[in-house]
Amino acid sequence: MIFADFGADVIKIEPVAPGDPQRMLGHLPNLPKADHNYAWSIAARSKRGMALNLKTENGRAILTQLVRTTDVFITNQSPASRERLGITYEQLSALNPRLVYAALTGYGETGPDAERPGFDANAFWARSGLADNVRPDVRSAPAAPTLGMGDQPTGVALYAAIVTALLHRERSGRGSCVTSSLLANGAWANAASIQAVLCGGEIQYRLPRTETRNALTCFYRCADDRWFMISLVQEERDWSRFCEAMGVPELVDDVRFATLPPRRSNASQLVAILDDVFARRDSAEWERIFQAADITASVVARAGDLVEDEQMTHAGAFVAADWIPGRGMTIDSPFRISGVSKTAPRPAPELGQHSQMILEELGYSADDIARLKEVGAVG
């Protein structure tokens, strides 16, 4: 999708029936409900769609023709599946030595779990230790990730690998194979904790909020039942200013909190005091107070808040897409390049929507295409 955002002609190849399972993802019971297929729009917008049965000789022959002239081939098939379908790097690069071949798996290319199916909920989130590490406290059960929490950043990592390979091709004249996995990206997201263990360290799990080790990197409930997070990482510098902003200047020299050691040992007492203070004002008022005092703090936003957040627009999070109902907007890919324009997002394709068009571009006649559809090679 990111390549398509920057103007590439991207062909999405799916099985003839029922197509990519992502088409149905938005219908799972715990996900947001909407008439528009939002999950598929994010995954497949601006691509052309082709339905091929790669288990047939005709289907593989069509793919072979596409590969001969393409710059990049991306697959999320397992290593063994690539062998069965005849789409390994060795096979395809023999047809096109300049090809950049990108393989994404759940758990990596080799090892005992290389053939295991992987989704971001298990490979990225659970297996990497993130689900355990981000629990609210040591007594809480792990939380499930939101849709795409691992898929989206892993896709960006794969994009980075591909453009690095394209730069290598510019310099060497030859393509290459790049690989990534949900598990490796989960480990990257959890790098600080894993590195601590690699260094012989010990993970300190979060304590319950009211028993925290640090009251100044904590969540607090406001009068409007919204939560606020404060992050005073330079608290020796900001302690007095924080107390003034909170309206509790008497705490500055309180012996329980005046310096760092007692402030840590008495953190639970400080949480109780701040709980009472935060409950006196709405979150919007606290937001104004902390901004005026230049203190790092933020309301815990809900997805519904973000569509009204002006800064989200300035950050480039949204882009116009008049084919999407409601506000006519979609989520933009997360970076811009000066001097390079992005392409306006186009609707995600229906299953096999562009099959005939692409086959015609490859030189197939109408009769050829009809026969391919009749034998189930193309949808």
GROMACS .gro file of C-alpha atoms in nm, residues 35-178:
model
  144
   35ASP     CA    1  -2.101  -0.102   0.690
   36HIS     CA    2  -1.783  -0.011   0.500
   37ASN     CA    3  -1.513  -0.281   0.485
   38TYR     CA    4  -1.258  -0.070   0.672
   39ALA     CA    5  -1.005  -0.351   0.730
   40TRP     CA    6  -0.986  -0.430   0.358
   41SER     CA    7  -0.961  -0.062   0.267
   42ILE     CA    8  -0.653  -0.022   0.485
   43ALA     CA    9  -0.494  -0.341   0.352
   44ALA     CA   10  -0.563  -0.310  -0.020
   45ARG     CA   11  -0.642   0.045  -0.122
   46SER     CA   12  -0.488   0.181  -0.443
   47LYS     CA   13  -0.398  -0.169  -0.566
   48ARG     CA   14  -0.520  -0.350  -0.874
   49GLY     CA   15  -0.676  -0.684  -0.791
   50MET     CA   16  -0.611  -1.012  -0.972
   51ALA     CA   17  -0.745  -1.355  -0.877
   52LEU     CA   18  -0.512  -1.643  -0.973
   53ASN     CA   19  -0.514  -2.012  -0.889
   54LEU     CA   20  -0.143  -2.077  -0.844
   55LYS     CA   21  -0.213  -2.447  -0.795
   56THR     CA   22  -0.278  -2.468  -1.170
   57GLU     CA   23  -0.016  -2.460  -1.443
   58ASN     CA   24  -0.199  -2.179  -1.620
   59GLY     CA   25  -0.211  -1.969  -1.305
   60ARG     CA   26   0.162  -2.011  -1.245
   61ALA     CA   27   0.234  -1.928  -1.609
   62ILE     CA   28   0.054  -1.595  -1.571
   63LEU     CA   29   0.247  -1.516  -1.256
   64THR     CA   30   0.570  -1.601  -1.438
   65GLN     CA   31   0.488  -1.346  -1.707
   66LEU     CA   32   0.425  -1.078  -1.447
   67VAL     CA   33   0.750  -1.155  -1.264
   68ARG     CA   34   0.962  -1.115  -1.578
   69THR     CA   35   0.898  -0.740  -1.588
   70THR     CA   36   0.823  -0.649  -1.226
   71ASP     CA   37   1.053  -0.469  -0.984
   72VAL     CA   38   0.930  -0.622  -0.659
   73PHE     CA   39   0.757  -0.948  -0.568
   74ILE     CA   40   0.610  -0.979  -0.215
   75THR     CA   41   0.479  -1.300  -0.063
   76ASN     CA   42   0.356  -1.409   0.277
   77GLN     CA   43   0.356  -1.778   0.189
   78SER     CA   44   0.560  -2.007   0.413
   79PRO     CA   45   0.889  -2.150   0.280
   80ALA     CA   46   0.732  -2.490   0.207
   81SER     CA   47   0.432  -2.330   0.034
   82ARG     CA   48   0.665  -2.134  -0.192
   83GLU     CA   49   0.835  -2.456  -0.291
   84ARG     CA   50   0.500  -2.623  -0.371
   85LEU     CA   51   0.379  -2.325  -0.575
   86GLY     CA   52   0.707  -2.277  -0.759
   87ILE     CA   53   0.758  -1.921  -0.634
   88THR     CA   54   1.085  -1.945  -0.442
   89TYR     CA   55   1.343  -1.671  -0.474
   90GLU     CA   56   1.573  -1.898  -0.674
   91GLN     CA   57   1.298  -1.982  -0.922
   92LEU     CA   58   1.172  -1.628  -0.974
   93SER     CA   59   1.508  -1.451  -0.974
   94ALA     CA   60   1.617  -1.690  -1.251
   95LEU     CA   61   1.344  -1.531  -1.463
   96ASN     CA   62   1.435  -1.177  -1.361
   97PRO     CA   63   1.782  -1.122  -1.206
   98ARG     CA   64   1.686  -0.763  -1.114
   99LEU     CA   65   1.388  -0.878  -0.909
  100VAL     CA   66   1.365  -0.772  -0.544
  101TYR     CA   67   1.194  -1.064  -0.375
  102ALA     CA   68   1.040  -0.995  -0.033
  103ALA     CA   69   0.918  -1.273   0.195
  104LEU     CA   70   0.722  -1.211   0.513
  105THR     CA   71   0.646  -1.491   0.759
  106GLY     CA   72   0.507  -1.529   1.107
  107TYR     CA   73   0.816  -1.681   1.266
  108GLY     CA   74   1.106  -1.662   1.020
  109GLU     CA   75   1.249  -1.856   0.729
  110THR     CA   76   1.406  -2.145   0.921
  111GLY     CA   77   1.371  -2.326   1.251
  112PRO     CA   78   1.110  -2.548   1.417
  113ASP     CA   79   0.830  -2.291   1.378
  114ALA     CA   80   0.902  -2.171   1.025
  115GLU     CA   81   0.589  -2.341   0.890
  116ARG     CA   82   0.356  -2.231   1.168
  117PRO     CA   83   0.083  -1.989   1.060
  118GLY     CA   84   0.141  -1.655   1.228
  119PHE     CA   85  -0.090  -1.362   1.294
  120ASP     CA   86   0.013  -1.043   1.466
  121ALA     CA   87  -0.189  -1.137   1.776
  122ASN     CA   88   0.023  -1.447   1.839
  123ALA     CA   89   0.356  -1.402   1.656
  124PHE     CA   90   0.409  -1.027   1.706
  125TRP     CA   91   0.216  -0.965   2.025
  126ALA     CA   92   0.218  -1.280   2.237
  127ARG     CA   93   0.534  -1.468   2.130
  128SER     CA   94   0.755  -1.157   2.145
  129GLY     CA   95   0.673  -1.093   2.513
  130LEU     CA   96   0.487  -0.769   2.443
  131ALA     CA   97   0.154  -0.904   2.571
  132ASP     CA   98   0.320  -0.994   2.900
  133ASN     CA   99   0.531  -0.681   2.926
  134VAL     CA  100   0.257  -0.421   2.877
  135ARG     CA  101   0.010  -0.561   3.129
  136PRO     CA  102  -0.127  -0.286   3.358
  137ASP     CA  103   0.025  -0.472   3.652
  138VAL     CA  104   0.168  -0.808   3.747
  139ARG     CA  105  -0.172  -0.931   3.866
  140SER     CA  106  -0.358  -0.849   3.542
  141ALA     CA  107  -0.427  -1.085   3.254
  142PRO     CA  108  -0.267  -0.998   2.918
  143ALA     CA  109  -0.475  -0.780   2.686
  144ALA     CA  110  -0.542  -0.863   2.322
  145PRO     CA  111  -0.388  -0.626   2.065
  146THR     CA  112  -0.597  -0.401   1.846
  147LEU     CA  113  -0.639  -0.496   1.481
  148GLY     CA  114  -0.317  -0.451   1.284
  149MET     CA  115  -0.103  -0.347   1.581
  150GLY     CA  116   0.174  -0.577   1.460
  151ASP     CA  117   0.084  -0.592   1.091
  152GLN     CA  118   0.115  -0.218   1.030
  153PRO     CA  119   0.467  -0.161   1.171
  154THR     CA  120   0.585  -0.492   1.025
  155GLY     CA  121   0.466  -0.376   0.685
  156VAL     CA  122   0.671  -0.058   0.723
  157ALA     CA  123   0.976  -0.265   0.815
  158LEU     CA  124   0.929  -0.476   0.503
  159TYR     CA  125   0.893  -0.159   0.295
  160ALA     CA  126   1.222  -0.031   0.440
  161ALA     CA  127   1.392  -0.360   0.353
  162ILE     CA  128   1.261  -0.346  -0.003
  163VAL     CA  129   1.371   0.011  -0.072
  164THR     CA  130   1.714  -0.072   0.073
  165ALA     CA  131   1.730  -0.364  -0.170
  166LEU     CA  132   1.625  -0.134  -0.455
  167LEU     CA  133   1.912   0.101  -0.364
  168HIS     CA  134   2.146  -0.199  -0.367
  169ARG     CA  135   2.014  -0.287  -0.714
  170GLU     CA  136   2.080   0.066  -0.838
  171ARG     CA  137   2.442   0.025  -0.734
  172SER     CA  138   2.501  -0.340  -0.825
  173GLY     CA  139   2.255  -0.403  -1.106
  174ARG     CA  140   2.117  -0.713  -0.935
  175GLY     CA  141   1.812  -0.786  -0.727
  176SER     CA  142   1.810  -0.967  -0.395
  177CYS     CA  143   1.592  -1.148  -0.144
  178VAL     CA  144   1.475  -0.967   0.169
   0.00000   0.00000   0.00000
